[in-house]
Short mmCIF file of N, CA and C and ligand atoms in Angstrom, two decimals:
data_model
loop_
_atom_site.label_atom_id
_atom_site.label_comp_id
_atom_site.label_asym_id
_atom_site.label_seq_id
_atom_site.Cartn_x
_atom_site.Cartn_y
_atom_site.Cartn_z
N MET A 478 -35.80 41.05 7.60
CA MET A 478 -36.12 40.36 8.84
C MET A 478 -37.06 39.14 8.63
N LYS A 479 -36.64 38.00 9.10
CA LYS A 479 -37.48 36.80 8.88
C LYS A 479 -38.43 36.63 10.09
N THR A 480 -39.68 36.52 9.76
CA THR A 480 -40.69 36.37 10.80
C THR A 480 -41.48 35.09 10.54
N LEU A 481 -41.73 34.34 11.61
CA LEU A 481 -42.52 33.08 11.52
C LEU A 481 -43.68 33.10 12.44
N VAL A 482 -44.71 32.33 12.16
CA VAL A 482 -45.88 32.21 12.99
C VAL A 482 -46.08 30.78 13.41
N PHE A 483 -46.22 30.54 14.68
CA PHE A 483 -46.49 29.21 15.22
C PHE A 483 -47.92 29.26 15.78
N PRO A 484 -48.95 28.73 15.01
CA PRO A 484 -50.30 28.77 15.51
C PRO A 484 -50.69 27.47 16.23
N GLY A 485 -51.66 27.60 17.09
CA GLY A 485 -52.22 26.41 17.75
C GLY A 485 -53.19 26.75 18.84
N THR A 486 -53.63 25.71 19.50
CA THR A 486 -54.64 25.96 20.58
C THR A 486 -53.91 26.22 21.91
N PHE A 487 -52.86 25.54 22.16
CA PHE A 487 -52.04 25.70 23.39
C PHE A 487 -52.90 25.60 24.63
N ASP A 488 -53.59 24.48 24.77
CA ASP A 488 -54.55 24.34 25.90
C ASP A 488 -54.11 23.24 26.86
N PRO A 489 -53.11 23.40 27.65
CA PRO A 489 -52.20 24.51 27.78
C PRO A 489 -50.87 24.24 27.10
N ILE A 490 -50.01 25.27 27.15
CA ILE A 490 -48.64 25.09 26.61
C ILE A 490 -47.89 24.00 27.36
N THR A 491 -47.17 23.17 26.59
CA THR A 491 -46.35 22.07 27.22
C THR A 491 -44.89 22.25 26.82
N HIS A 492 -44.06 21.35 27.33
CA HIS A 492 -42.64 21.35 26.97
C HIS A 492 -42.51 20.95 25.49
N GLY A 493 -43.48 20.28 24.93
CA GLY A 493 -43.42 19.95 23.47
C GLY A 493 -43.55 21.18 22.67
N HIS A 494 -44.54 22.02 23.00
CA HIS A 494 -44.71 23.31 22.30
C HIS A 494 -43.40 24.17 22.47
N LEU A 495 -42.87 24.16 23.72
CA LEU A 495 -41.68 24.99 23.96
C LEU A 495 -40.51 24.50 23.18
N ASP A 496 -40.41 23.19 22.98
CA ASP A 496 -39.29 22.61 22.17
C ASP A 496 -39.36 23.17 20.71
N ILE A 497 -40.62 23.22 20.17
CA ILE A 497 -40.78 23.72 18.81
C ILE A 497 -40.50 25.18 18.76
N ILE A 498 -40.97 25.93 19.78
CA ILE A 498 -40.65 27.39 19.89
C ILE A 498 -39.17 27.64 19.82
N MET A 499 -38.40 26.95 20.63
CA MET A 499 -36.95 27.13 20.67
C MET A 499 -36.27 26.78 19.32
N ARG A 500 -36.75 25.72 18.68
CA ARG A 500 -36.18 25.37 17.37
C ARG A 500 -36.59 26.43 16.32
N SER A 501 -37.78 26.96 16.40
CA SER A 501 -38.20 28.00 15.46
C SER A 501 -37.40 29.26 15.59
N LEU A 502 -37.01 29.59 16.84
CA LEU A 502 -36.26 30.82 17.07
C LEU A 502 -34.87 30.78 16.40
N HIS A 503 -34.40 29.58 16.13
CA HIS A 503 -33.12 29.50 15.44
C HIS A 503 -33.27 29.80 13.95
N LEU A 504 -34.49 29.79 13.45
CA LEU A 504 -34.76 29.96 12.06
C LEU A 504 -35.26 31.38 11.66
N CYS A 505 -35.52 32.18 12.69
CA CYS A 505 -36.13 33.49 12.36
C CYS A 505 -35.58 34.60 13.26
N ASP A 506 -35.94 35.84 12.95
CA ASP A 506 -35.61 36.96 13.78
C ASP A 506 -36.70 37.20 14.80
N HIS A 507 -37.95 36.93 14.38
CA HIS A 507 -39.06 37.13 15.33
C HIS A 507 -40.13 36.02 15.14
N LEU A 508 -40.61 35.53 16.23
CA LEU A 508 -41.64 34.48 16.22
C LEU A 508 -42.94 34.98 16.87
N TYR A 509 -44.04 34.77 16.14
CA TYR A 509 -45.35 35.05 16.71
C TYR A 509 -45.95 33.67 17.06
N VAL A 510 -46.35 33.53 18.36
CA VAL A 510 -47.08 32.36 18.76
C VAL A 510 -48.55 32.81 18.81
N ALA A 511 -49.28 32.25 17.85
CA ALA A 511 -50.69 32.70 17.61
C ALA A 511 -51.63 31.70 18.26
N ILE A 512 -52.26 32.14 19.35
CA ILE A 512 -53.13 31.19 20.12
C ILE A 512 -54.59 31.34 19.64
N ALA A 513 -55.04 30.24 19.05
CA ALA A 513 -56.41 30.32 18.43
C ALA A 513 -57.48 30.26 19.52
N LYS A 514 -58.53 31.08 19.38
CA LYS A 514 -59.61 31.07 20.33
C LYS A 514 -60.23 29.67 20.34
N SER A 515 -60.35 28.99 19.16
CA SER A 515 -60.77 27.63 19.06
C SER A 515 -62.04 27.29 19.86
N SER A 516 -63.06 28.10 19.83
CA SER A 516 -64.22 27.87 20.65
C SER A 516 -64.89 26.47 20.27
N ARG A 517 -64.72 26.10 19.01
CA ARG A 517 -65.34 24.79 18.57
C ARG A 517 -64.70 23.58 19.32
N LYS A 518 -63.40 23.76 19.65
CA LYS A 518 -62.70 22.67 20.34
C LYS A 518 -63.01 22.65 21.85
N GLN A 519 -63.74 23.62 22.33
CA GLN A 519 -64.07 23.75 23.75
C GLN A 519 -62.86 23.60 24.65
N PRO A 520 -61.91 24.52 24.54
CA PRO A 520 -60.69 24.41 25.36
C PRO A 520 -61.04 24.47 26.83
N VAL A 521 -60.17 23.81 27.62
CA VAL A 521 -60.34 23.83 29.09
C VAL A 521 -59.98 25.21 29.64
N PHE A 522 -58.91 25.80 29.13
CA PHE A 522 -58.53 27.13 29.60
C PHE A 522 -59.09 28.20 28.66
N PRO A 523 -59.61 29.29 29.20
CA PRO A 523 -60.11 30.39 28.33
C PRO A 523 -58.92 31.00 27.63
N ILE A 524 -59.17 31.70 26.55
CA ILE A 524 -58.10 32.26 25.70
C ILE A 524 -57.15 33.15 26.50
N GLU A 525 -57.66 33.97 27.41
CA GLU A 525 -56.81 34.88 28.16
C GLU A 525 -55.82 34.11 29.00
N GLU A 526 -56.29 32.99 29.58
CA GLU A 526 -55.41 32.20 30.45
C GLU A 526 -54.36 31.43 29.58
N ARG A 527 -54.75 30.94 28.42
CA ARG A 527 -53.80 30.27 27.54
C ARG A 527 -52.71 31.19 27.10
N VAL A 528 -53.08 32.47 26.81
CA VAL A 528 -52.07 33.50 26.46
C VAL A 528 -51.18 33.78 27.66
N GLU A 529 -51.78 33.93 28.84
CA GLU A 529 -51.01 34.31 30.02
C GLU A 529 -49.99 33.17 30.32
N LEU A 530 -50.43 31.91 30.23
CA LEU A 530 -49.50 30.81 30.53
C LEU A 530 -48.38 30.72 29.54
N ALA A 531 -48.67 31.01 28.23
CA ALA A 531 -47.60 30.94 27.26
C ALA A 531 -46.65 32.10 27.46
N CYS A 532 -47.16 33.29 27.86
CA CYS A 532 -46.28 34.45 28.14
C CYS A 532 -45.38 34.13 29.34
N LEU A 533 -45.93 33.51 30.42
CA LEU A 533 -45.09 33.19 31.54
C LEU A 533 -43.98 32.21 31.18
N ALA A 534 -44.36 31.23 30.31
CA ALA A 534 -43.34 30.19 29.93
C ALA A 534 -42.25 30.79 28.99
N THR A 535 -42.52 31.91 28.42
CA THR A 535 -41.51 32.42 27.41
C THR A 535 -40.99 33.79 27.84
N GLU A 536 -41.16 34.14 29.10
CA GLU A 536 -40.87 35.56 29.52
C GLU A 536 -39.42 35.90 29.38
N LYS A 537 -38.52 34.94 29.34
CA LYS A 537 -37.07 35.22 29.22
C LYS A 537 -36.62 35.38 27.73
N ILE A 538 -37.59 35.19 26.81
CA ILE A 538 -37.21 35.27 25.41
C ILE A 538 -37.66 36.60 24.87
N SER A 539 -36.76 37.29 24.13
CA SER A 539 -37.07 38.67 23.74
C SER A 539 -37.73 38.72 22.38
N ASN A 540 -37.33 37.89 21.42
CA ASN A 540 -37.83 38.02 20.04
C ASN A 540 -39.04 37.15 19.78
N ILE A 541 -40.02 37.26 20.75
CA ILE A 541 -41.23 36.45 20.61
C ILE A 541 -42.45 37.31 21.02
N THR A 542 -43.55 37.10 20.28
CA THR A 542 -44.81 37.74 20.67
C THR A 542 -45.89 36.67 20.81
N ILE A 543 -46.59 36.70 21.93
CA ILE A 543 -47.72 35.76 22.14
C ILE A 543 -48.97 36.54 21.97
N GLU A 544 -49.85 36.02 21.07
CA GLU A 544 -51.10 36.77 20.89
C GLU A 544 -52.29 35.81 20.64
N ALA A 545 -53.49 36.28 21.03
CA ALA A 545 -54.67 35.49 20.70
C ALA A 545 -55.07 35.85 19.25
N PHE A 546 -55.66 34.87 18.53
CA PHE A 546 -56.16 35.21 17.22
C PHE A 546 -57.38 34.38 16.92
N ASP A 547 -58.17 34.90 16.00
CA ASP A 547 -59.36 34.25 15.61
C ASP A 547 -59.44 34.32 14.09
N GLY A 548 -59.83 33.31 13.43
CA GLY A 548 -59.92 33.39 11.94
C GLY A 548 -58.88 32.57 11.25
N LEU A 549 -58.56 32.95 10.02
CA LEU A 549 -57.69 32.12 9.21
C LEU A 549 -56.21 32.35 9.56
N VAL A 550 -55.44 31.28 9.65
CA VAL A 550 -54.03 31.40 9.96
C VAL A 550 -53.34 32.18 8.86
N VAL A 551 -53.70 31.95 7.63
CA VAL A 551 -52.96 32.65 6.48
C VAL A 551 -53.22 34.13 6.59
N SER A 552 -54.45 34.57 7.06
CA SER A 552 -54.67 36.01 7.16
C SER A 552 -53.80 36.63 8.24
N TYR A 553 -53.69 35.90 9.33
CA TYR A 553 -52.81 36.32 10.42
C TYR A 553 -51.38 36.46 9.96
N VAL A 554 -50.92 35.48 9.21
CA VAL A 554 -49.52 35.44 8.73
C VAL A 554 -49.30 36.67 7.86
N GLU A 555 -50.25 36.94 6.98
CA GLU A 555 -50.16 38.03 6.04
C GLU A 555 -50.10 39.37 6.82
N GLN A 556 -51.00 39.46 7.79
CA GLN A 556 -51.11 40.72 8.55
C GLN A 556 -49.78 41.03 9.30
N LYS A 557 -49.12 39.94 9.68
CA LYS A 557 -47.82 40.18 10.43
C LYS A 557 -46.63 40.30 9.50
N GLY A 558 -46.85 40.16 8.22
CA GLY A 558 -45.76 40.19 7.24
C GLY A 558 -44.80 39.06 7.44
N ALA A 559 -45.32 37.95 7.89
CA ALA A 559 -44.48 36.75 8.18
C ALA A 559 -44.23 35.95 6.89
N HIS A 560 -43.25 35.03 7.03
CA HIS A 560 -42.86 34.24 5.81
C HIS A 560 -43.38 32.82 5.80
N ALA A 561 -43.63 32.28 6.97
CA ALA A 561 -44.10 30.87 6.97
C ALA A 561 -44.78 30.59 8.23
N VAL A 562 -45.48 29.41 8.22
CA VAL A 562 -46.21 28.84 9.38
C VAL A 562 -45.34 27.68 9.91
N ILE A 563 -45.21 27.63 11.22
CA ILE A 563 -44.45 26.47 11.85
C ILE A 563 -45.48 25.54 12.42
N ARG A 564 -45.27 24.28 12.17
CA ARG A 564 -46.11 23.24 12.93
C ARG A 564 -45.19 22.17 13.41
N GLY A 565 -45.58 21.55 14.49
CA GLY A 565 -44.80 20.46 15.08
C GLY A 565 -45.31 19.13 14.56
N LEU A 566 -44.42 18.22 14.27
CA LEU A 566 -44.83 16.82 13.92
C LEU A 566 -44.35 15.91 14.98
N ARG A 567 -45.26 15.23 15.68
CA ARG A 567 -44.84 14.30 16.73
C ARG A 567 -44.60 12.93 16.11
N ALA A 568 -45.68 12.32 15.71
CA ALA A 568 -45.59 11.00 15.17
C ALA A 568 -46.34 11.02 13.81
N SER A 569 -46.29 9.86 13.13
CA SER A 569 -46.92 9.81 11.80
C SER A 569 -48.44 10.12 11.93
N SER A 570 -49.01 9.94 13.09
CA SER A 570 -50.46 10.17 13.30
C SER A 570 -50.77 11.65 13.08
N ASP A 571 -49.85 12.56 13.27
CA ASP A 571 -50.05 14.00 13.05
C ASP A 571 -50.12 14.31 11.57
N PHE A 572 -49.53 13.45 10.76
CA PHE A 572 -49.19 13.79 9.38
C PHE A 572 -50.40 14.09 8.47
N GLU A 573 -51.47 13.24 8.56
CA GLU A 573 -52.61 13.37 7.66
C GLU A 573 -53.28 14.75 7.85
N TYR A 574 -53.54 15.04 9.10
CA TYR A 574 -54.19 16.33 9.46
C TYR A 574 -53.31 17.51 9.05
N GLU A 575 -52.05 17.40 9.35
CA GLU A 575 -51.12 18.52 9.05
C GLU A 575 -50.97 18.70 7.56
N LEU A 576 -50.93 17.62 6.80
CA LEU A 576 -50.80 17.71 5.35
C LEU A 576 -52.04 18.42 4.77
N GLN A 577 -53.21 18.02 5.27
CA GLN A 577 -54.43 18.63 4.79
C GLN A 577 -54.47 20.13 5.07
N MET A 578 -54.07 20.52 6.29
CA MET A 578 -54.07 21.97 6.63
C MET A 578 -53.08 22.74 5.80
N ALA A 579 -51.89 22.11 5.62
CA ALA A 579 -50.84 22.77 4.79
C ALA A 579 -51.32 23.00 3.36
N MET A 580 -51.96 21.99 2.80
CA MET A 580 -52.42 22.07 1.42
C MET A 580 -53.54 23.07 1.30
N ILE A 581 -54.46 23.10 2.27
CA ILE A 581 -55.54 24.12 2.23
C ILE A 581 -54.94 25.52 2.35
N ASN A 582 -54.01 25.70 3.25
CA ASN A 582 -53.41 27.02 3.39
C ASN A 582 -52.70 27.43 2.17
N ARG A 583 -52.05 26.45 1.47
CA ARG A 583 -51.34 26.78 0.22
C ARG A 583 -52.31 27.22 -0.85
N LYS A 584 -53.50 26.57 -0.90
CA LYS A 584 -54.52 27.00 -1.88
C LYS A 584 -54.95 28.38 -1.58
N LEU A 585 -55.13 28.69 -0.27
CA LEU A 585 -55.64 30.03 0.07
C LEU A 585 -54.61 31.04 -0.17
N HIS A 586 -53.32 30.71 0.07
CA HIS A 586 -52.22 31.68 -0.03
C HIS A 586 -50.95 30.98 -0.50
N PRO A 587 -50.78 30.91 -1.82
CA PRO A 587 -49.63 30.13 -2.37
C PRO A 587 -48.26 30.57 -1.91
N ASP A 588 -48.13 31.81 -1.46
CA ASP A 588 -46.80 32.27 -1.10
C ASP A 588 -46.38 31.91 0.30
N ILE A 589 -47.35 31.44 1.12
CA ILE A 589 -47.03 31.15 2.50
C ILE A 589 -46.72 29.64 2.66
N GLU A 590 -45.46 29.39 3.08
CA GLU A 590 -45.03 27.97 3.29
C GLU A 590 -45.37 27.48 4.70
N THR A 591 -45.48 26.17 4.81
CA THR A 591 -45.63 25.57 6.14
C THR A 591 -44.34 24.80 6.40
N LEU A 592 -43.74 25.07 7.52
CA LEU A 592 -42.49 24.31 7.90
C LEU A 592 -42.84 23.36 9.06
N PHE A 593 -42.40 22.12 8.90
CA PHE A 593 -42.68 21.14 9.97
C PHE A 593 -41.41 20.88 10.77
N LEU A 594 -41.48 21.00 12.04
CA LEU A 594 -40.32 20.74 12.93
C LEU A 594 -40.61 19.53 13.82
N ILE A 595 -39.55 18.77 14.06
CA ILE A 595 -39.69 17.52 14.82
C ILE A 595 -39.10 17.80 16.22
N PRO A 596 -39.90 17.48 17.26
CA PRO A 596 -39.38 17.73 18.67
C PRO A 596 -38.34 16.75 19.06
N ASN A 597 -37.68 17.06 20.16
CA ASN A 597 -36.83 16.07 20.83
C ASN A 597 -37.68 14.83 21.10
N GLU A 598 -37.16 13.66 20.92
CA GLU A 598 -37.98 12.42 21.02
C GLU A 598 -38.63 12.29 22.40
N GLU A 599 -38.05 12.93 23.38
CA GLU A 599 -38.62 12.96 24.74
C GLU A 599 -40.04 13.50 24.75
N TYR A 600 -40.31 14.40 23.78
CA TYR A 600 -41.66 15.07 23.76
C TYR A 600 -42.54 14.52 22.63
N SER A 601 -42.09 13.51 21.94
CA SER A 601 -42.81 13.09 20.70
C SER A 601 -44.16 12.42 21.07
N TYR A 602 -44.37 12.15 22.27
CA TYR A 602 -45.66 11.54 22.67
C TYR A 602 -46.56 12.52 23.45
N LEU A 603 -46.05 13.72 23.65
CA LEU A 603 -46.68 14.65 24.60
C LEU A 603 -47.79 15.47 23.88
N THR A 604 -49.01 15.38 24.48
CA THR A 604 -50.15 16.25 23.92
C THR A 604 -50.73 16.98 25.11
N SER A 605 -51.35 18.14 24.85
CA SER A 605 -52.01 18.85 25.88
C SER A 605 -53.14 18.02 26.41
N THR A 606 -53.85 17.25 25.54
CA THR A 606 -54.95 16.43 26.00
C THR A 606 -54.49 15.37 27.05
N ALA A 607 -53.38 14.73 26.77
CA ALA A 607 -52.84 13.70 27.68
C ALA A 607 -52.52 14.34 29.04
N ILE A 608 -51.93 15.49 29.01
CA ILE A 608 -51.56 16.19 30.24
C ILE A 608 -52.80 16.52 31.07
N LYS A 609 -53.88 16.96 30.44
CA LYS A 609 -55.09 17.28 31.16
C LYS A 609 -55.68 15.99 31.77
N GLU A 610 -55.62 14.92 31.04
CA GLU A 610 -56.12 13.63 31.61
C GLU A 610 -55.30 13.21 32.82
N LEU A 611 -53.95 13.35 32.73
CA LEU A 611 -53.10 12.97 33.84
C LEU A 611 -53.43 13.87 35.09
N ALA A 612 -53.62 15.15 34.81
CA ALA A 612 -53.93 16.10 35.87
C ALA A 612 -55.27 15.74 36.57
N ILE A 613 -56.21 15.33 35.80
CA ILE A 613 -57.54 15.01 36.41
C ILE A 613 -57.32 13.88 37.46
N PHE A 614 -56.44 12.94 37.18
CA PHE A 614 -56.24 11.83 38.10
C PHE A 614 -55.08 12.07 39.08
N GLY A 615 -54.66 13.31 39.12
CA GLY A 615 -53.71 13.70 40.18
C GLY A 615 -52.25 13.20 39.94
N ALA A 616 -51.94 12.83 38.69
CA ALA A 616 -50.58 12.40 38.40
C ALA A 616 -49.60 13.61 38.41
N ASP A 617 -48.28 13.30 38.67
CA ASP A 617 -47.28 14.32 38.68
C ASP A 617 -46.94 14.73 37.23
N ILE A 618 -47.31 15.98 36.91
CA ILE A 618 -47.15 16.44 35.50
C ILE A 618 -46.02 17.41 35.33
N LYS A 619 -45.29 17.66 36.45
CA LYS A 619 -44.27 18.71 36.47
C LYS A 619 -43.19 18.55 35.41
N ARG A 620 -42.88 17.31 35.00
CA ARG A 620 -41.81 17.17 34.02
C ARG A 620 -42.25 17.37 32.57
N PHE A 621 -43.59 17.52 32.41
CA PHE A 621 -44.11 17.70 31.03
C PHE A 621 -44.48 19.13 30.70
N VAL A 622 -44.71 19.95 31.72
CA VAL A 622 -45.20 21.31 31.48
C VAL A 622 -44.45 22.31 32.35
N PRO A 623 -44.41 23.62 31.99
CA PRO A 623 -43.80 24.61 32.90
C PRO A 623 -44.53 24.64 34.28
N THR A 624 -43.82 25.05 35.29
CA THR A 624 -44.33 25.05 36.65
C THR A 624 -45.70 25.77 36.78
N ASP A 625 -45.75 26.95 36.15
CA ASP A 625 -47.06 27.73 36.29
C ASP A 625 -48.23 26.91 35.67
N VAL A 626 -47.92 26.20 34.62
CA VAL A 626 -48.98 25.41 33.97
C VAL A 626 -49.43 24.24 34.89
N ALA A 627 -48.39 23.58 35.46
CA ALA A 627 -48.67 22.48 36.39
C ALA A 627 -49.51 22.91 37.57
N ASN A 628 -49.11 24.08 38.18
CA ASN A 628 -49.91 24.63 39.29
C ASN A 628 -51.32 24.97 38.90
N ARG A 629 -51.44 25.53 37.72
CA ARG A 629 -52.82 25.99 37.24
C ARG A 629 -53.66 24.80 37.00
N LEU A 630 -53.13 23.72 36.46
CA LEU A 630 -53.90 22.54 36.17
C LEU A 630 -54.38 21.85 37.53
N VAL A 631 -53.48 21.84 38.47
CA VAL A 631 -53.77 21.23 39.79
C VAL A 631 -54.98 22.07 40.41
N GLU A 632 -54.81 23.39 40.40
CA GLU A 632 -55.90 24.28 40.92
C GLU A 632 -57.23 23.99 40.23
N ARG A 633 -57.21 23.98 38.93
CA ARG A 633 -58.40 23.85 38.13
C ARG A 633 -59.15 22.56 38.43
N TYR A 634 -58.41 21.42 38.53
CA TYR A 634 -59.07 20.19 38.74
C TYR A 634 -59.42 19.94 40.19
N LYS A 635 -58.73 20.65 41.11
CA LYS A 635 -59.12 20.62 42.48
C LYS A 635 -60.45 21.30 42.67
N LYS A 636 -60.58 22.46 42.03
CA LYS A 636 -61.83 23.27 42.06
C LYS A 636 -62.97 22.44 41.54
N LYS A 637 -62.75 21.74 40.46
CA LYS A 637 -63.79 20.94 39.77
C LYS A 637 -64.27 19.81 40.74
N ALA A 638 -63.26 19.17 41.43
CA ALA A 638 -63.60 18.04 42.26
C ALA A 638 -64.36 18.44 43.54
N SER A 639 -64.16 19.71 44.00
CA SER A 639 -64.86 20.12 45.23
C SER A 639 -66.26 20.60 44.99
P1 ADP B 1357 -53.80 22.49 17.29
O1 ADP B 1357 -55.20 22.42 17.85
O2 ADP B 1357 -53.64 23.54 16.25
O3 ADP B 1357 -53.24 21.17 16.83
P2 ADP B 1357 -52.02 22.34 19.48
O4 ADP B 1357 -51.79 23.33 20.60
O5 ADP B 1357 -52.50 21.03 19.84
O6 ADP B 1357 -52.99 23.05 18.45
O7 ADP B 1357 -50.69 22.23 18.66
C1 ADP B 1357 -50.14 23.32 18.05
C2 ADP B 1357 -48.89 22.84 17.31
O8 ADP B 1357 -47.98 22.39 18.24
C3 ADP B 1357 -49.19 21.71 16.36
O9 ADP B 1357 -48.36 21.87 15.20
C4 ADP B 1357 -48.70 20.48 17.14
O10 ADP B 1357 -48.27 19.42 16.26
C5 ADP B 1357 -47.55 21.06 17.89
N1 ADP B 1357 -47.27 20.30 19.11
C6 ADP B 1357 -48.06 20.11 20.15
N2 ADP B 1357 -47.45 19.33 21.08
C7 ADP B 1357 -46.26 18.97 20.48
C8 ADP B 1357 -45.12 18.12 20.93
N3 ADP B 1357 -45.17 17.46 22.06
N4 ADP B 1357 -44.11 18.03 20.12
C9 ADP B 1357 -44.13 18.72 18.93
N5 ADP B 1357 -45.07 19.49 18.48
C10 ADP B 1357 -46.16 19.64 19.26
#
């Protein structure tokens, strides 16, 4: 059985993440979406809510597990008996950082590969950060994120403004 791990912050999950998830599912029998606590990055959504939103967005998919994790990605991959790490590459600007992480992970665990997947070009500019900025200014974000995420972002920034 082929198992893959897609790690990230998912603050919050977008159609870009979902595009990579769907592509990954074609390559494996089971996919773990590993949501990093990432306290250093000061995420807008707490870990429990990021997991909840990712679960809602993938509820129709059976061979997927959404989990919070803390620590090294390679340790998580090993613990799950997985074969590789999936990362998305949007534009060349992602490349430097992704190359560095992939090389570090290879040093830590030479048997674990990193696979890079390219999203549909429609999502190649989409970042969670941009979505949050749009939401702050009340822009319509429905086409970029699942409905639950759009509603949650509207609620969150309404609360902050009042
Ligand atoms: P991280 O903080 O680990 O970069 P993110 O949630 O921002 O976490 O991203 C997790 C993974 O999803 C990364 O590999 C990132 O490149 C990928 N990703 C995010 N948005 C997109 C998108 N629009 N298209 C393709 N990949 C994406």
